[in-house]
Amino acid sequence: MASIDVEALKPVPAQITGLQLYSRFALAGAISCAVTHGGLTPVDVVKTRMQLDPLTYNKGMIGGFRQVIAKEGASALLTGFGPTAAGYFLQGAFKFGGYELFKRQAVDFLGYETASQNRTAVYLGSSALAEFFADIALCPLEATRIRLVSEPTYASGLVSGFTKIVKNEGVGALYAGFGPILFKQVPYTMAKFAVQEKVVEFIYNTMVDKKTASNGVQTSVNLGSGVIAGFAAAIISQPADTMLSKINKTKGAPGEGTVTRLIKIAKELGVRGSFTGVGTRMIMVGAITAGQFSIYGDLKKTFGATGGVDLA
């Protein structure tokens, strides 16, 4: 008598779709961004100090760590942790959840064949739209973080810093850096997702069989592709990142608009000044992006969110 394959008789779990699916994408993205950005707060503190005061903090990343610790104590390296974790939790939800959603919308609109043939354009467009909405959520918390890092005595934390800015300067001050943050984050995210997708596609087409790859191999692919994507994203967005730090350091002069301030800052910085701290930021963003894609990939499996669009 033939043996019965018990595993084959087990019901196949239904694949989740719609709001259930995209809310899980969003949660996975929120956790991955909050963990990685929050964990690298000390590096971000040093990078921001190098951008805001390059004459003092001119000894590189390791030297910058030593300077901050010697001057303010080790606890200063965690300045801005609250707004960083909270801001990037929200941003990650919109960014990753939105990216998956807009990719699906592109397939529904264009058809799978056309979307696949033009997948680089789909990656770029989907990531740009997702980042726009993510930045609306991120901007107020990023403004608070930069103020706390640039002025350590300004407030004791997220809530007090946020409240003080609104009370003294109005809600508009929280969005003074919205232009620069878009200029920074949209190209950053476009490069991040498009490069990561292309690197993953290359690896699975030439080096690894995706169908038989173990979970560990898939995590390694996400890590490696994330590092490369992070380097590309850091270089592209560095000038805007420097301007964002500058514009959020202090409030503008009476009657001075955001555009006027940005033009003035750009002239003061010049090309060389715009790339101050780029080496430190490449290390930071490479680590952040690698961590995000590996955590995001693992959490999607944990949450059962496996119904995303694969255009490759």
XYZ file of C-alpha atoms in Angstrom:
312
model
C 0.000 0.000 0.000
C 1.369 3.419 -1.014
C 2.327 5.753 1.824
C 0.417 8.979 2.266
C 2.271 12.286 2.182
C 0.828 13.980 5.265
C 2.540 17.309 4.501
C 0.898 17.448 1.071
C -2.522 17.035 2.666
C -2.103 20.072 4.932
C -4.119 23.103 3.785
C -2.093 25.889 2.169
C -2.501 29.076 4.238
C -4.384 31.795 2.376
C -2.169 34.680 1.303
C -3.151 37.945 2.947
C -4.001 40.919 0.732
C -5.281 44.475 0.903
C -5.099 46.469 4.122
C -3.863 43.461 6.123
C -0.899 43.025 3.800
C 0.127 46.665 3.473
C -0.285 47.397 7.174
C 2.199 44.577 7.823
C 4.596 46.022 5.268
C 4.234 49.364 7.051
C 4.846 47.866 10.507
C 7.918 45.948 9.282
C 9.269 49.146 7.718
C 8.525 51.202 10.826
C 10.386 48.798 13.111
C 13.359 48.431 10.758
C 13.803 52.210 10.428
C 13.299 52.990 14.131
C 15.794 50.296 15.216
C 18.499 51.224 12.711
C 18.271 55.014 12.956
C 17.827 54.930 16.732
C 20.762 52.555 17.161
C 23.059 54.823 15.168
C 22.121 58.005 17.032
C 25.724 58.475 18.325
C 27.081 58.468 14.755
C 24.366 60.906 13.702
C 25.256 63.227 16.595
C 28.900 63.365 15.491
C 27.947 63.768 11.817
C 25.591 66.648 12.611
C 28.228 68.389 14.777
C 30.747 68.085 11.911
C 28.231 69.715 9.553
C 27.244 72.527 11.916
C 30.680 73.326 13.338
C 33.365 72.016 10.928
C 36.072 74.251 12.431
C 35.770 72.567 15.824
C 34.842 69.047 14.750
C 37.537 68.542 12.124
C 39.219 65.350 13.313
C 37.062 62.798 11.479
C 34.478 60.427 12.909
C 36.606 58.807 15.649
C 38.042 62.171 16.646
C 34.526 63.615 16.703
C 33.399 60.915 19.126
C 36.315 61.730 21.410
C 35.616 65.465 21.240
C 31.927 65.088 22.122
C 32.675 62.712 25.004
C 35.480 64.896 26.374
C 33.405 68.058 26.200
C 29.918 66.842 27.198
C 30.199 63.263 28.430
C 29.230 59.977 26.815
C 25.511 60.601 27.344
C 25.679 63.445 24.803
C 26.038 60.814 22.065
C 22.398 59.842 22.679
C 21.120 63.392 22.232
C 18.051 63.326 19.994
C 17.403 59.581 20.387
C 13.692 60.161 21.149
C 12.812 62.204 18.051
C 15.076 60.016 15.923
C 13.349 56.758 16.887
C 9.848 58.255 16.781
C 10.397 60.150 13.550
C 11.870 57.230 11.670
C 9.226 54.832 12.996
C 6.616 56.984 11.259
C 8.780 57.561 8.222
C 9.554 53.859 7.860
C 5.876 52.962 7.899
C 5.070 55.391 5.092
C 8.267 54.686 3.155
C 8.224 50.890 3.025
C 4.461 50.459 3.138
C 3.997 53.185 0.550
C 6.679 51.755 -1.727
C 4.998 48.357 -1.794
C 1.591 49.970 -2.332
C 2.699 52.232 -5.188
C 4.471 49.321 -6.907
C 1.176 47.433 -6.823
C -0.664 50.462 -8.176
C 1.832 50.694 -11.039
C 1.242 47.042 -11.938
C -2.530 47.503 -11.794
C -2.296 50.580 -14.023
C 0.334 49.425 -16.527
C -0.131 45.681 -16.439
C 2.524 43.304 -15.139
C 4.356 42.893 -18.452
C 4.770 46.632 -19.056
C 5.634 47.325 -15.417
C 8.278 44.586 -15.458
C 9.838 45.889 -18.672
C 10.001 49.368 -17.134
C 10.740 48.267 -13.586
C 13.510 50.801 -12.924
C 11.041 53.614 -13.623
C 8.498 51.891 -11.368
C 11.073 51.587 -8.578
C 12.009 55.266 -8.878
C 8.446 56.571 -9.120
C 7.083 54.388 -6.316
C 9.898 55.295 -3.931
C 9.602 59.027 -4.699
C 5.867 59.066 -3.961
C 6.292 57.004 -0.803
C 9.039 59.277 0.483
C 7.018 62.449 -0.120
C 4.312 61.278 2.289
C 6.895 59.868 4.696
C 8.609 63.249 4.933
C 5.406 64.985 5.981
C 5.485 62.776 9.077
C 9.257 62.952 9.590
C 9.974 66.677 9.189
C 8.751 68.006 12.589
C 10.627 65.319 14.504
C 13.783 65.772 12.442
C 13.656 69.519 13.137
C 13.405 68.770 16.858
C 16.300 66.299 16.707
C 18.620 68.745 14.970
C 17.763 71.510 17.431
C 18.542 69.224 20.376
C 21.844 68.093 18.850
C 22.969 71.588 17.835
C 21.899 73.167 21.147
C 22.330 70.535 23.905
C 20.801 72.835 26.534
C 17.771 73.754 24.413
C 15.443 71.147 25.959
C 15.544 67.871 27.877
C 13.996 65.651 25.222
C 11.498 65.076 22.424
C 8.313 66.416 24.010
C 9.890 69.462 25.655
C 11.917 70.322 22.551
C 8.950 69.916 20.220
C 6.713 72.005 22.488
C 9.318 74.753 22.908
C 9.812 75.166 19.157
C 6.051 75.420 18.566
C 5.593 77.867 21.464
C 8.489 80.165 20.579
C 8.539 79.974 16.790
C 5.208 78.546 15.682
C 4.263 75.331 13.890
C 5.835 76.629 10.683
C 9.291 76.309 12.250
C 8.843 72.540 12.352
C 8.514 72.556 8.567
C 11.221 75.125 7.798
C 13.336 72.265 6.566
C 10.605 70.548 4.521
C 12.102 71.715 1.221
C 15.607 70.510 2.069
C 14.267 67.285 3.567
C 12.431 66.540 0.317
C 15.516 67.511 -1.668
C 17.533 65.166 0.539
C 15.177 62.262 1.199
C 13.435 61.831 -2.166
C 16.639 61.301 -4.232
C 18.050 59.335 -1.273
C 15.096 56.956 -1.228
C 14.930 56.674 -5.001
C 18.598 55.636 -5.099
C 18.185 53.403 -2.070
C 15.314 51.307 -3.427
C 16.314 51.286 -7.096
C 19.944 50.313 -6.408
C 18.940 47.687 -3.845
C 16.404 46.137 -6.235
C 18.978 46.052 -9.043
C 21.719 44.535 -6.863
C 19.334 41.860 -5.558
C 18.215 41.124 -9.124
C 21.850 40.778 -10.248
C 22.738 38.436 -7.372
C 19.753 36.154 -7.911
C 20.263 36.089 -11.685
C 23.989 35.330 -11.616
C 25.094 33.974 -8.238
C 22.243 32.525 -6.168
C 19.090 30.577 -7.013
C 16.373 32.479 -5.179
C 13.990 29.493 -5.155
C 16.433 27.330 -3.199
C 18.184 30.051 -1.162
C 17.967 29.545 2.599
C 16.707 32.260 4.934
C 20.291 32.969 5.975
C 21.406 33.442 2.376
C 18.448 35.734 1.667
C 19.307 37.827 4.740
C 22.929 38.053 3.547
C 21.752 39.211 0.114
C 19.613 41.894 1.763
C 22.563 43.021 3.892
C 25.021 43.218 1.002
C 22.619 44.967 -1.360
C 21.699 47.370 1.428
C 25.313 48.437 1.961
C 25.757 49.243 -1.741
C 22.404 51.034 -1.904
C 23.285 53.012 1.236
C 26.576 54.262 -0.197
C 24.839 55.461 -3.370
C 22.028 57.125 -1.427
C 24.431 58.882 0.963
C 26.494 60.479 -1.800
C 23.452 61.661 -3.756
C 21.731 63.239 -0.757
C 24.725 64.665 1.138
C 24.422 68.351 0.042
C 20.770 68.511 1.060
C 21.531 66.767 4.361
C 24.082 69.460 5.206
C 21.632 72.238 4.295
C 18.930 70.590 6.405
C 21.215 70.591 9.436
C 22.093 74.257 8.864
C 18.525 75.518 8.389
C 17.252 73.730 11.501
C 20.113 74.924 13.711
C 18.578 78.339 14.346
C 15.518 80.291 13.315
C 15.712 82.685 10.388
C 15.865 86.473 10.557
C 12.538 88.350 10.766
C 10.815 88.281 7.387
C 13.379 85.903 5.880
C 11.714 83.148 3.853
C 12.840 79.535 3.608
C 13.952 79.857 -0.030
C 16.060 82.934 0.800
C 17.654 81.090 3.705
C 18.430 78.054 1.537
C 20.085 80.184 -1.144
C 22.175 81.972 1.480
C 23.230 78.683 3.100
C 24.140 77.160 -0.274
C 26.358 80.136 -1.100
C 28.070 79.969 2.289
C 28.728 76.240 2.009
C 29.925 75.931 -1.578
C 30.458 72.505 -3.166
C 33.171 71.417 -0.748
C 31.251 72.525 2.325
C 28.140 70.703 1.115
C 30.005 67.402 1.328
C 31.373 67.941 4.840
C 31.079 64.689 6.790
C 30.253 62.584 3.707
C 32.645 59.793 4.755
C 31.008 59.499 8.152
C 27.573 59.617 6.574
C 28.427 56.881 4.051
C 29.383 54.585 6.927
C 26.236 55.515 8.821
C 23.856 55.232 5.866
C 25.479 52.037 4.592
C 24.984 50.405 8.003
C 21.458 51.797 8.358
C 20.342 50.673 4.897
C 21.867 47.207 5.234
C 20.154 46.807 8.602
C 16.846 48.087 7.309
C 16.600 45.738 4.343
C 17.704 42.698 6.353
C 15.307 43.427 9.245
C 12.512 44.342 6.835
C 12.954 41.127 4.845
C 12.960 38.965 7.971
C 9.968 40.756 9.524
C 7.927 40.372 6.337
C 8.357 36.611 6.618
C 7.537 36.694 10.339
C 4.369 38.703 9.688
C 3.344 36.530 6.743
C 3.570 39.518 4.395
C 4.842 37.667 1.330
C 2.423 38.993 -1.256
C 4.443 41.942 -2.512
C 5.172 42.684 -6.174
C 8.314 41.099 -7.657
C 8.983 42.757 -11.011
C 12.307 41.018 -11.645
